[in-house]
Short mmCIF file of C-alpha atoms and ligand atoms in Angstrom, two decimals:
data_model
loop_
_atom_site.label_atom_id
_atom_site.label_comp_id
_atom_site.label_asym_id
_atom_site.label_seq_id
_atom_site.Cartn_x
_atom_site.Cartn_y
_atom_site.Cartn_z
CA MET B 13 175.77 -49.51 -52.92
CA VAL B 14 172.83 -51.58 -51.77
CA ASN B 15 170.37 -51.43 -48.90
CA ILE B 16 169.72 -54.64 -46.97
CA LEU B 17 166.54 -55.80 -45.27
CA ILE B 18 167.12 -58.57 -42.75
CA ILE B 19 164.01 -60.47 -41.70
CA GLY B 20 163.91 -61.87 -38.17
CA SER B 21 164.65 -60.86 -34.61
CA GLY B 22 167.18 -63.26 -33.12
CA GLY B 23 170.90 -63.54 -32.49
CA ARG B 24 171.35 -65.05 -35.94
CA GLU B 25 169.92 -61.94 -37.58
CA HIS B 26 172.05 -59.60 -35.46
CA ALA B 27 175.17 -61.59 -36.40
CA LEU B 28 174.28 -61.48 -40.10
CA SER B 29 173.74 -57.72 -39.95
CA TRP B 30 177.05 -57.25 -38.10
CA LYS B 31 178.89 -59.10 -40.85
CA LEU B 32 177.02 -57.47 -43.75
CA SER B 33 177.68 -54.01 -42.29
CA GLN B 34 181.41 -54.60 -42.97
CA SER B 35 180.82 -54.85 -46.72
CA GLU B 36 181.85 -51.79 -48.73
CA LYS B 37 178.91 -52.45 -51.02
CA VAL B 38 176.31 -52.20 -48.26
CA GLU B 39 174.72 -48.83 -47.52
CA THR B 40 171.93 -49.11 -44.92
CA ILE B 41 170.78 -52.24 -43.11
CA PHE B 42 167.17 -52.48 -41.92
CA THR B 43 165.83 -55.23 -39.67
CA ALA B 44 162.21 -56.39 -39.50
CA PRO B 45 161.17 -56.58 -36.74
CA GLY B 46 164.65 -56.78 -35.13
CA ASN B 47 165.61 -56.56 -31.45
CA GLY B 48 167.35 -54.21 -29.01
CA GLY B 49 170.69 -54.59 -30.78
CA THR B 50 169.83 -54.60 -34.47
CA PRO B 51 170.10 -51.42 -36.56
CA ASN B 52 167.16 -49.51 -38.09
CA ASN B 53 164.32 -51.69 -36.88
CA VAL B 54 161.17 -51.68 -38.97
CA PRO B 55 157.94 -52.70 -37.15
CA ILE B 56 156.82 -55.33 -39.66
CA ASN B 57 156.36 -58.93 -38.53
CA VAL B 58 158.01 -61.84 -40.34
CA ASP B 59 154.60 -63.19 -41.42
CA ASP B 60 153.43 -59.90 -42.98
CA LEU B 61 154.70 -60.77 -46.45
CA ASP B 62 152.85 -57.91 -48.19
CA GLY B 63 154.24 -55.37 -45.73
CA LEU B 64 157.76 -56.71 -46.27
CA VAL B 65 157.41 -56.56 -50.06
CA ASP B 66 156.24 -52.94 -49.83
CA PHE B 67 159.12 -51.94 -47.59
CA ALA B 68 161.76 -53.68 -49.74
CA LYS B 69 160.35 -52.02 -52.87
CA LYS B 70 160.24 -48.52 -51.40
CA ASN B 71 163.73 -48.77 -49.97
CA ASN B 72 165.30 -50.66 -52.84
CA CYS B 73 166.49 -53.51 -50.63
CA PHE B 74 168.30 -56.76 -51.13
CA THR B 75 166.49 -58.97 -48.59
CA VAL B 76 168.00 -61.67 -46.35
CA VAL B 77 165.66 -64.09 -44.54
CA GLY B 78 166.77 -65.43 -41.15
CA PRO B 79 164.06 -67.77 -39.78
CA GLU B 80 162.22 -70.73 -41.33
CA ALA B 81 158.58 -69.62 -40.97
CA PRO B 82 158.55 -66.95 -43.71
CA LEU B 83 160.55 -69.27 -46.00
CA ALA B 84 157.96 -72.02 -45.50
CA ALA B 85 155.23 -69.45 -46.15
CA GLY B 86 156.74 -68.66 -49.55
CA ILE B 87 158.35 -65.27 -48.97
CA VAL B 88 161.02 -65.94 -51.61
CA ASN B 89 158.43 -66.85 -54.26
CA LYS B 90 156.54 -63.68 -53.46
CA PHE B 91 159.60 -61.42 -53.65
CA ASN B 92 160.63 -63.10 -56.92
CA ASP B 93 157.16 -62.36 -58.35
CA HIS B 94 157.84 -58.69 -57.60
CA ASN B 95 161.34 -58.86 -59.11
CA LEU B 96 162.89 -58.13 -55.72
CA LYS B 97 166.22 -59.71 -54.85
CA ILE B 98 166.00 -62.04 -51.85
CA PHE B 99 168.42 -64.54 -50.37
CA GLY B 100 166.92 -67.87 -49.31
CA PRO B 101 165.08 -70.93 -50.66
CA THR B 102 161.64 -70.95 -52.30
CA GLN B 103 158.66 -72.55 -50.61
CA GLN B 104 159.22 -75.74 -52.65
CA ALA B 105 162.88 -75.90 -51.62
CA ALA B 106 161.99 -75.08 -48.00
CA GLN B 107 160.02 -78.34 -47.80
CA LEU B 108 163.32 -79.90 -46.76
CA GLU B 109 162.61 -78.29 -43.40
CA SER B 110 158.88 -77.54 -43.36
CA SER B 111 157.89 -81.18 -43.80
CA LYS B 112 160.07 -83.75 -42.08
CA ILE B 113 158.16 -86.44 -43.99
CA TRP B 114 158.89 -84.79 -47.33
CA ALA B 115 162.57 -84.61 -46.35
CA LYS B 116 162.72 -88.26 -45.23
CA ASN B 117 161.11 -89.50 -48.44
CA PHE B 118 163.46 -87.28 -50.47
CA MET B 119 166.49 -88.76 -48.68
CA LYS B 120 165.21 -92.30 -49.14
CA ARG B 121 164.63 -92.01 -52.88
CA ASN B 122 168.02 -90.33 -53.36
CA ASN B 123 170.08 -92.63 -51.13
CA ILE B 124 171.12 -89.91 -48.72
CA PRO B 125 172.15 -91.52 -45.42
CA THR B 126 169.45 -91.19 -42.75
CA SER B 127 167.92 -93.57 -40.20
CA ARG B 128 165.23 -96.06 -41.31
CA PHE B 129 161.66 -94.90 -40.72
CA GLU B 130 157.93 -95.35 -41.23
CA ILE B 131 155.15 -92.74 -41.54
CA PHE B 132 151.85 -92.91 -39.58
CA ASP B 133 148.66 -90.94 -39.10
CA ASP B 134 146.94 -93.62 -37.03
CA ALA B 135 148.04 -93.86 -33.38
CA LYS B 136 147.02 -97.53 -32.91
CA LYS B 137 148.97 -98.67 -35.96
CA ALA B 138 151.95 -96.58 -34.88
CA GLN B 139 151.95 -98.08 -31.40
CA LYS B 140 151.70 -101.60 -32.78
CA TYR B 141 154.62 -100.88 -35.09
CA VAL B 142 156.74 -99.71 -32.14
CA GLU B 143 156.07 -103.00 -30.33
CA SER B 144 157.33 -104.93 -33.32
CA LEU B 145 160.74 -103.22 -33.32
CA ASP B 146 163.84 -104.34 -31.46
CA TYR B 147 165.48 -100.92 -31.36
CA ASN B 148 164.73 -97.53 -29.77
CA VAL B 149 162.95 -94.88 -31.80
CA VAL B 150 162.50 -91.16 -32.18
CA VAL B 151 158.97 -89.87 -32.82
CA LYS B 152 158.71 -86.70 -34.92
CA ALA B 153 155.81 -84.46 -35.85
CA ASP B 154 155.85 -83.77 -39.59
CA GLY B 155 155.54 -79.97 -39.62
CA LEU B 156 157.22 -76.95 -38.04
CA ALA B 157 156.92 -77.11 -34.25
CA ALA B 158 159.47 -74.53 -33.09
CA GLY B 159 162.00 -77.23 -32.23
CA LYS B 160 159.62 -79.06 -29.89
CA GLY B 161 158.04 -81.68 -32.16
CA VAL B 162 160.72 -84.35 -31.74
CA ILE B 163 160.63 -86.88 -28.91
CA VAL B 164 163.67 -89.11 -28.40
CA CYS B 165 162.52 -92.35 -26.71
CA SER B 166 164.29 -94.98 -24.59
CA SER B 167 161.48 -97.54 -24.29
CA ASP B 168 158.29 -98.71 -25.99
CA ASP B 169 156.25 -96.97 -23.30
CA GLU B 170 157.93 -93.64 -23.97
CA ALA B 171 157.39 -94.07 -27.70
CA LYS B 172 153.71 -94.92 -27.20
CA SER B 173 153.12 -91.86 -25.08
CA ALA B 174 155.00 -89.72 -27.64
CA ILE B 175 152.66 -91.03 -30.34
CA GLU B 176 149.69 -90.14 -28.14
CA THR B 177 151.06 -86.64 -27.48
CA ILE B 178 151.42 -85.84 -31.16
CA LEU B 179 148.63 -87.79 -32.92
CA ILE B 180 145.87 -87.85 -30.28
CA LYS B 181 146.44 -84.90 -27.93
CA LYS B 182 147.56 -82.80 -30.93
CA THR B 183 150.05 -80.92 -28.79
CA PHE B 184 151.64 -79.48 -31.94
CA GLY B 185 148.36 -78.91 -33.78
CA ASP B 186 148.25 -79.67 -37.49
CA ALA B 187 152.05 -79.97 -37.56
CA GLY B 188 151.36 -83.33 -35.91
CA ASN B 189 148.72 -84.72 -38.28
CA ARG B 190 151.31 -87.24 -39.41
CA ILE B 191 154.40 -88.55 -37.66
CA ILE B 192 157.68 -90.23 -38.46
CA ILE B 193 158.88 -93.10 -36.33
CA GLU B 194 162.58 -93.54 -36.98
CA GLU B 195 165.47 -95.50 -35.57
CA ARG B 196 167.32 -93.72 -32.79
CA ILE B 197 170.98 -93.36 -33.65
CA ASP B 198 173.31 -93.01 -30.68
CA GLY B 199 176.37 -91.04 -31.67
CA ILE B 200 177.88 -87.58 -31.68
CA GLU B 201 175.90 -84.68 -33.12
CA ALA B 202 177.29 -81.80 -35.17
CA SER B 203 176.08 -79.17 -37.61
CA TYR B 204 177.17 -78.88 -41.22
CA ILE B 205 176.11 -75.77 -43.11
CA ALA B 206 176.69 -74.92 -46.76
CA LEU B 207 175.76 -72.01 -49.00
CA SER B 208 174.14 -72.94 -52.31
CA ASP B 209 172.97 -71.30 -55.52
CA GLY B 210 171.04 -74.35 -56.70
CA ASP B 211 174.00 -75.83 -58.56
CA VAL B 212 176.96 -75.88 -56.22
CA ALA B 213 177.29 -75.68 -52.44
CA LEU B 214 180.19 -74.03 -50.63
CA PRO B 215 180.86 -75.38 -47.14
CA MET B 216 180.76 -72.99 -44.21
CA ALA B 217 183.03 -73.58 -41.21
CA THR B 218 181.86 -76.51 -39.05
CA SER B 219 180.28 -75.99 -35.65
CA GLN B 220 178.63 -77.70 -32.71
CA ASP B 221 175.56 -76.53 -30.80
CA HIS B 222 174.64 -77.23 -27.15
CA LYS B 223 170.93 -78.01 -27.13
CA ARG B 224 170.20 -78.84 -23.49
CA ILE B 225 169.62 -76.19 -20.85
CA PHE B 226 172.06 -77.46 -18.19
CA ASP B 227 175.80 -78.21 -18.11
CA GLY B 228 176.82 -81.67 -19.24
CA ASP B 229 173.92 -81.76 -21.73
CA LYS B 230 171.32 -82.30 -18.99
CA GLY B 231 167.73 -81.08 -18.79
CA PRO B 232 165.24 -80.19 -21.52
CA ASN B 233 166.06 -79.16 -25.07
CA THR B 234 166.27 -75.47 -25.94
CA GLY B 235 166.75 -73.43 -29.09
CA GLY B 236 170.48 -73.74 -28.36
CA MET B 237 172.56 -72.52 -25.41
CA GLY B 238 175.85 -71.94 -27.19
CA ALA B 239 178.01 -73.06 -30.09
CA TYR B 240 181.61 -73.09 -31.20
CA SER B 241 183.47 -73.29 -34.50
CA THR B 242 185.49 -75.16 -35.82
CA THR B 243 184.55 -78.48 -34.27
CA PRO B 244 187.16 -81.27 -34.15
CA ILE B 245 184.32 -83.77 -34.38
CA ILE B 246 184.20 -83.21 -38.13
CA ASP B 247 187.75 -83.81 -39.37
CA ASP B 248 188.80 -83.26 -42.98
CA SER B 249 187.91 -86.73 -44.22
CA LEU B 250 184.51 -86.70 -42.53
CA ALA B 251 183.86 -83.18 -43.87
CA LYS B 252 184.62 -84.43 -47.38
CA LYS B 253 182.22 -87.32 -46.91
CA ILE B 254 179.42 -85.08 -45.62
CA GLN B 255 180.00 -82.56 -48.40
CA GLU B 256 179.92 -85.18 -51.16
CA GLU B 257 177.47 -87.77 -49.90
CA ILE B 258 175.01 -85.45 -48.20
CA ILE B 259 175.27 -81.79 -49.25
CA ASP B 260 176.25 -82.08 -52.93
CA LYS B 261 173.92 -85.04 -53.37
CA THR B 262 171.03 -83.08 -51.85
CA ILE B 263 171.58 -80.03 -54.05
CA HIS B 264 171.91 -82.14 -57.20
CA ALA B 265 168.92 -84.34 -56.38
CA MET B 266 166.80 -81.26 -55.72
CA LYS B 267 167.84 -79.85 -59.09
CA ASN B 268 167.02 -83.15 -60.80
CA GLU B 269 163.60 -83.02 -59.21
CA GLY B 270 163.12 -79.53 -60.62
CA ILE B 271 163.79 -77.49 -57.47
CA LEU B 272 166.75 -75.13 -57.23
CA PHE B 273 167.88 -74.84 -53.62
CA LYS B 274 169.32 -71.37 -53.01
CA GLY B 275 170.37 -70.26 -49.55
CA PHE B 276 171.93 -71.85 -46.49
CA LEU B 277 171.43 -75.59 -46.32
CA TYR B 278 171.95 -76.93 -42.82
CA ALA B 279 172.28 -80.64 -42.14
CA GLY B 280 171.89 -81.81 -38.56
CA ILE B 281 174.25 -84.79 -38.51
CA MET B 282 174.63 -87.76 -36.15
CA ILE B 283 178.00 -89.48 -36.43
CA ARG B 284 178.15 -93.14 -35.49
CA ASP B 285 181.32 -95.18 -36.11
CA ASN B 286 182.59 -92.34 -38.29
CA GLU B 287 179.52 -92.58 -40.55
CA PRO B 288 177.30 -89.48 -40.88
CA PHE B 289 173.50 -89.70 -40.85
CA VAL B 290 171.13 -86.80 -41.54
CA LEU B 291 168.79 -86.17 -38.59
CA GLU B 292 167.11 -83.25 -40.31
CA TYR B 293 167.62 -80.42 -42.73
CA ASN B 294 167.20 -76.76 -41.93
CA VAL B 295 166.93 -74.32 -44.82
CA ARG B 296 168.66 -71.40 -43.08
CA MET B 297 171.53 -70.68 -40.73
CA GLY B 298 171.36 -72.27 -37.30
CA ASP B 299 170.97 -70.07 -34.25
CA PRO B 300 173.38 -69.98 -32.32
CA GLU B 301 175.78 -71.65 -34.83
CA CYS B 302 175.52 -68.55 -37.02
CA GLN B 303 177.16 -66.34 -34.38
CA PRO B 304 180.58 -68.08 -34.11
CA ILE B 305 180.57 -68.92 -37.84
CA THR B 306 180.03 -65.32 -38.97
CA MET B 307 182.72 -64.11 -36.59
CA ARG B 308 185.23 -66.33 -38.38
CA MET B 309 184.27 -65.25 -41.92
CA ASP B 310 187.19 -63.68 -43.76
CA PHE B 311 185.20 -62.70 -46.84
CA ASP B 312 182.48 -60.32 -47.94
CA LEU B 313 179.26 -62.16 -47.08
CA TYR B 314 177.17 -59.86 -49.27
CA ASP B 315 179.14 -60.99 -52.37
CA TYR B 316 178.21 -64.60 -51.60
CA PHE B 317 174.54 -63.81 -50.97
CA GLU B 318 174.43 -61.98 -54.28
CA ALA B 319 176.14 -64.93 -56.04
CA SER B 320 173.69 -67.39 -54.47
CA VAL B 321 170.70 -65.42 -55.71
CA GLY B 322 172.27 -64.96 -59.17
CA GLY B 323 173.37 -68.60 -59.57
CA LYS B 324 177.03 -67.58 -59.75
CA LEU B 325 178.63 -69.32 -56.78
CA SER B 326 180.82 -71.54 -58.98
CA SER B 327 182.78 -68.47 -60.07
CA MET B 328 183.38 -67.28 -56.50
CA PRO B 329 186.64 -68.00 -54.65
CA THR B 330 186.52 -70.62 -51.89
CA PRO B 331 185.49 -68.79 -48.70
CA THR B 332 188.38 -68.21 -46.32
CA TRP B 333 188.11 -68.44 -42.55
CA LYS B 334 189.97 -66.89 -39.66
CA LYS B 335 192.26 -69.54 -38.19
CA GLN B 336 191.04 -68.70 -34.69
CA SER B 337 188.28 -70.55 -32.88
CA ALA B 338 185.05 -68.80 -31.99
CA VAL B 339 182.69 -69.53 -29.11
CA CYS B 340 179.20 -68.15 -28.51
CA VAL B 341 177.65 -68.42 -25.05
CA VAL B 342 173.91 -67.77 -24.93
CA LEU B 343 172.77 -65.74 -21.93
CA ALA B 344 169.19 -66.68 -21.14
CA SER B 345 166.56 -65.66 -18.62
CA LYS B 346 166.41 -68.07 -15.69
CA GLY B 347 163.45 -70.42 -16.15
CA TYR B 348 163.86 -70.75 -19.93
CA PRO B 349 162.81 -72.95 -21.80
CA GLU B 350 159.70 -72.82 -19.58
CA SER B 351 158.55 -69.55 -18.02
CA TYR B 352 160.87 -66.68 -17.14
CA PRO B 353 160.69 -62.99 -16.24
CA SER B 354 161.14 -60.24 -18.84
CA ASN B 355 161.73 -56.48 -18.84
CA GLU B 356 164.82 -56.61 -16.64
CA GLU B 357 167.49 -54.01 -17.33
CA ILE B 358 170.78 -55.40 -18.62
CA SER B 359 174.05 -53.71 -17.70
CA GLY B 360 177.72 -54.09 -18.53
CA PHE B 361 177.75 -53.49 -22.30
CA ASP B 362 180.26 -50.62 -21.88
CA SER B 363 182.91 -52.85 -20.34
CA ILE B 364 183.03 -55.29 -23.28
CA SER B 365 186.13 -54.92 -25.46
CA ASN B 366 185.83 -54.33 -29.20
CA ASP B 367 187.01 -57.76 -30.21
CA VAL B 368 184.04 -59.43 -28.50
CA CYS B 369 180.61 -59.41 -30.14
CA VAL B 370 177.48 -59.23 -28.01
CA PHE B 371 174.72 -60.31 -30.36
CA HIS B 372 171.24 -59.48 -29.15
CA ALA B 373 168.30 -61.92 -29.32
CA GLY B 374 165.48 -61.45 -26.77
CA THR B 375 166.13 -57.78 -25.99
CA LYS B 376 164.42 -54.48 -26.60
CA LYS B 377 165.53 -50.88 -26.30
CA THR B 378 163.32 -48.61 -24.19
CA ASP B 379 164.32 -45.07 -23.18
CA GLY B 380 167.94 -45.81 -24.02
CA LYS B 381 167.95 -48.88 -21.77
CA ILE B 382 168.34 -52.48 -22.93
CA LEU B 383 165.73 -54.77 -21.36
CA SER B 384 165.39 -58.55 -21.46
CA ASN B 385 162.56 -59.56 -23.77
CA GLY B 386 162.69 -63.32 -24.29
CA GLY B 387 164.15 -66.65 -23.20
CA ARG B 388 167.41 -66.43 -25.07
CA VAL B 389 168.56 -62.86 -24.48
CA LEU B 390 172.15 -62.39 -25.72
CA GLY B 391 174.84 -64.39 -27.53
CA VAL B 392 178.26 -63.31 -26.34
CA THR B 393 180.80 -64.39 -28.96
CA ALA B 394 184.61 -64.25 -28.86
CA LEU B 395 187.58 -65.45 -30.89
CA GLY B 396 190.74 -67.08 -29.51
CA ALA B 397 193.96 -68.55 -30.88
CA SER B 398 192.71 -71.97 -29.74
CA LEU B 399 189.34 -73.27 -28.63
CA GLU B 400 190.61 -73.08 -25.05
CA ASP B 401 191.55 -69.40 -25.48
CA ALA B 402 188.22 -68.59 -27.12
CA ILE B 403 186.41 -70.22 -24.19
CA SER B 404 188.32 -68.16 -21.63
CA ASN B 405 187.86 -64.96 -23.66
CA VAL B 406 184.13 -65.47 -24.01
CA TYR B 407 183.52 -66.31 -20.34
CA ALA B 408 185.58 -63.26 -19.24
CA ALA B 409 183.13 -61.14 -21.26
CA VAL B 410 180.08 -63.08 -20.05
CA GLU B 411 181.03 -62.18 -16.45
CA LYS B 412 180.77 -58.46 -17.23
CA ILE B 413 177.15 -58.55 -18.34
CA SER B 414 174.42 -58.85 -15.78
CA TRP B 415 170.73 -58.67 -15.01
CA PRO B 416 168.74 -60.19 -12.13
CA HIS B 417 167.72 -63.44 -13.82
CA LYS B 418 170.72 -64.00 -16.09
CA TYR B 419 171.51 -67.68 -16.68
CA CYS B 420 174.06 -69.41 -18.90
CA ARG B 421 175.79 -72.75 -19.21
CA GLN B 422 179.36 -72.78 -17.91
CA ASP B 423 180.63 -75.53 -20.21
CA ILE B 424 180.11 -74.25 -23.75
CA GLY B 425 182.92 -75.56 -25.97
CA GLN B 426 184.12 -78.20 -23.50
CA LYS B 427 182.78 -80.93 -25.77
CA GLY B 428 185.30 -79.80 -28.36
CA LEU B 429 188.16 -79.88 -25.84
CA SER B 430 187.37 -83.27 -24.40
CA TYR B 431 187.29 -84.70 -27.88
CA PHE B 432 191.08 -84.55 -28.26
N1 ADP E 1377 167.25 -90.50 -35.32
C1 ADP E 1377 167.68 -89.86 -34.23
N2 ADP E 1377 168.48 -90.51 -33.35
C2 ADP E 1377 168.93 -89.90 -32.23
N3 ADP E 1377 168.63 -88.63 -31.88
C3 ADP E 1377 167.83 -87.93 -32.72
C4 ADP E 1377 167.32 -88.50 -33.93
N4 ADP E 1377 166.57 -87.57 -34.54
C5 ADP E 1377 166.61 -86.47 -33.76
N5 ADP E 1377 167.35 -86.68 -32.66
C6 ADP E 1377 167.64 -85.70 -31.57
O1 ADP E 1377 166.56 -84.81 -31.45
C7 ADP E 1377 166.97 -83.45 -31.71
C8 ADP E 1377 165.89 -82.73 -32.49
O2 ADP E 1377 165.60 -83.40 -33.69
P1 ADP E 1377 165.63 -82.70 -35.09
O3 ADP E 1377 165.35 -83.75 -36.11
O4 ADP E 1377 166.88 -81.92 -35.22
O5 ADP E 1377 164.35 -81.76 -35.08
P2 ADP E 1377 164.09 -80.26 -34.59
O6 ADP E 1377 165.38 -79.52 -34.64
O7 ADP E 1377 163.10 -79.78 -35.58
O8 ADP E 1377 163.52 -80.38 -33.23
C9 ADP E 1377 168.27 -83.61 -32.49
O9 ADP E 1377 169.08 -82.46 -32.32
C10 ADP E 1377 168.86 -84.86 -31.89
O10 ADP E 1377 169.53 -84.59 -30.67
MG1 MG E 1378 167.36 -79.78 -35.04
#
């Protein structure tokens, strides 16, 4: 039996702990710092690497890292130095996410399909370059910017002001010391996630996120307002292409360059004329994609984490998935992604049936009550025989949960239905 320490505090981490708790090999699950729904919270922040090492040592934990920041800070290297088992990529491998420029150059030298681009640190030169192009661009800050450092532009003027925002106004601080200007690809977006041990990568079920705050993909970008799995957008032949020409190629090229990538590798994909392009890599599960994906897992996730860390994934059976569809609807606080109220009591948990998962994100438990404590508050997730059934099951559950400033999109999953 093994104890688990999950690092993070979002819906992704709650979903991972829910799934790991079903393993017969898992004894106690701790979460640092966790939220109102996660078990055995430990008050250590994700950036307190020494504190996390101490806790894992004392409690003999196998550690699972949820978010990108501690990975970019080298938590895996540090745990390895202490001979502690930890699931996730090293700091070197995490560069695929922590530096968009590093990732773009990596893709270019390894012929991994991505849009054409140039790198700049000088605003004047960047603006001149934009004028010389006859296509629309996307301007991206190099470093981690909590999902806000990317500006999709529809004119030269928009691109010039994006350059100013990042390079001159320094809105994203040092993360914006350098920028990428890349071709905008207009297509359909989907997420492709695989689990790797540095040698091979096993595909996870496909999924699609809903990034914008309002129905019909309107309004500003968010961390994600809902996701469903499987998505019909990635059919079998496209999945094969993404697996071979993007995922396998990435893992092998990393190995050739002397970096073993262990952990979840997430490729944000834009599909244009049935051709996939990598928009970005993430080096961890997506949130909220993780919630519907874990609900469909028909295997012991701990076994696969252990095999990833030990470099033994090639001897594991192909992961099997529940045939049903899964849909996760994110319940947010009204006002998100800008300002919103917190500390509102949430009710209705008792009326949710056992086959629906309510994964917590921005919540906290105080005096036995669950209070809102963030922009994205809960991820209600349900299965169904079809995508349509899963949608109606999840919204029936969503109706039962309430607090004064609850907000959610009403159209999560519809993109998958309209695709047929
Ligand atoms: N080359 C591109 N063409 C069109 N849209 C893009 C492009 N790059 C990014 N986007 C859009 O911007 C969003 C955010 O960009 P992404 O590279 O995923 O960075 P991050 O998730 O770090 O903000 C994507 O989900 C996609 O909708
Ligand atoms: Mg992204």
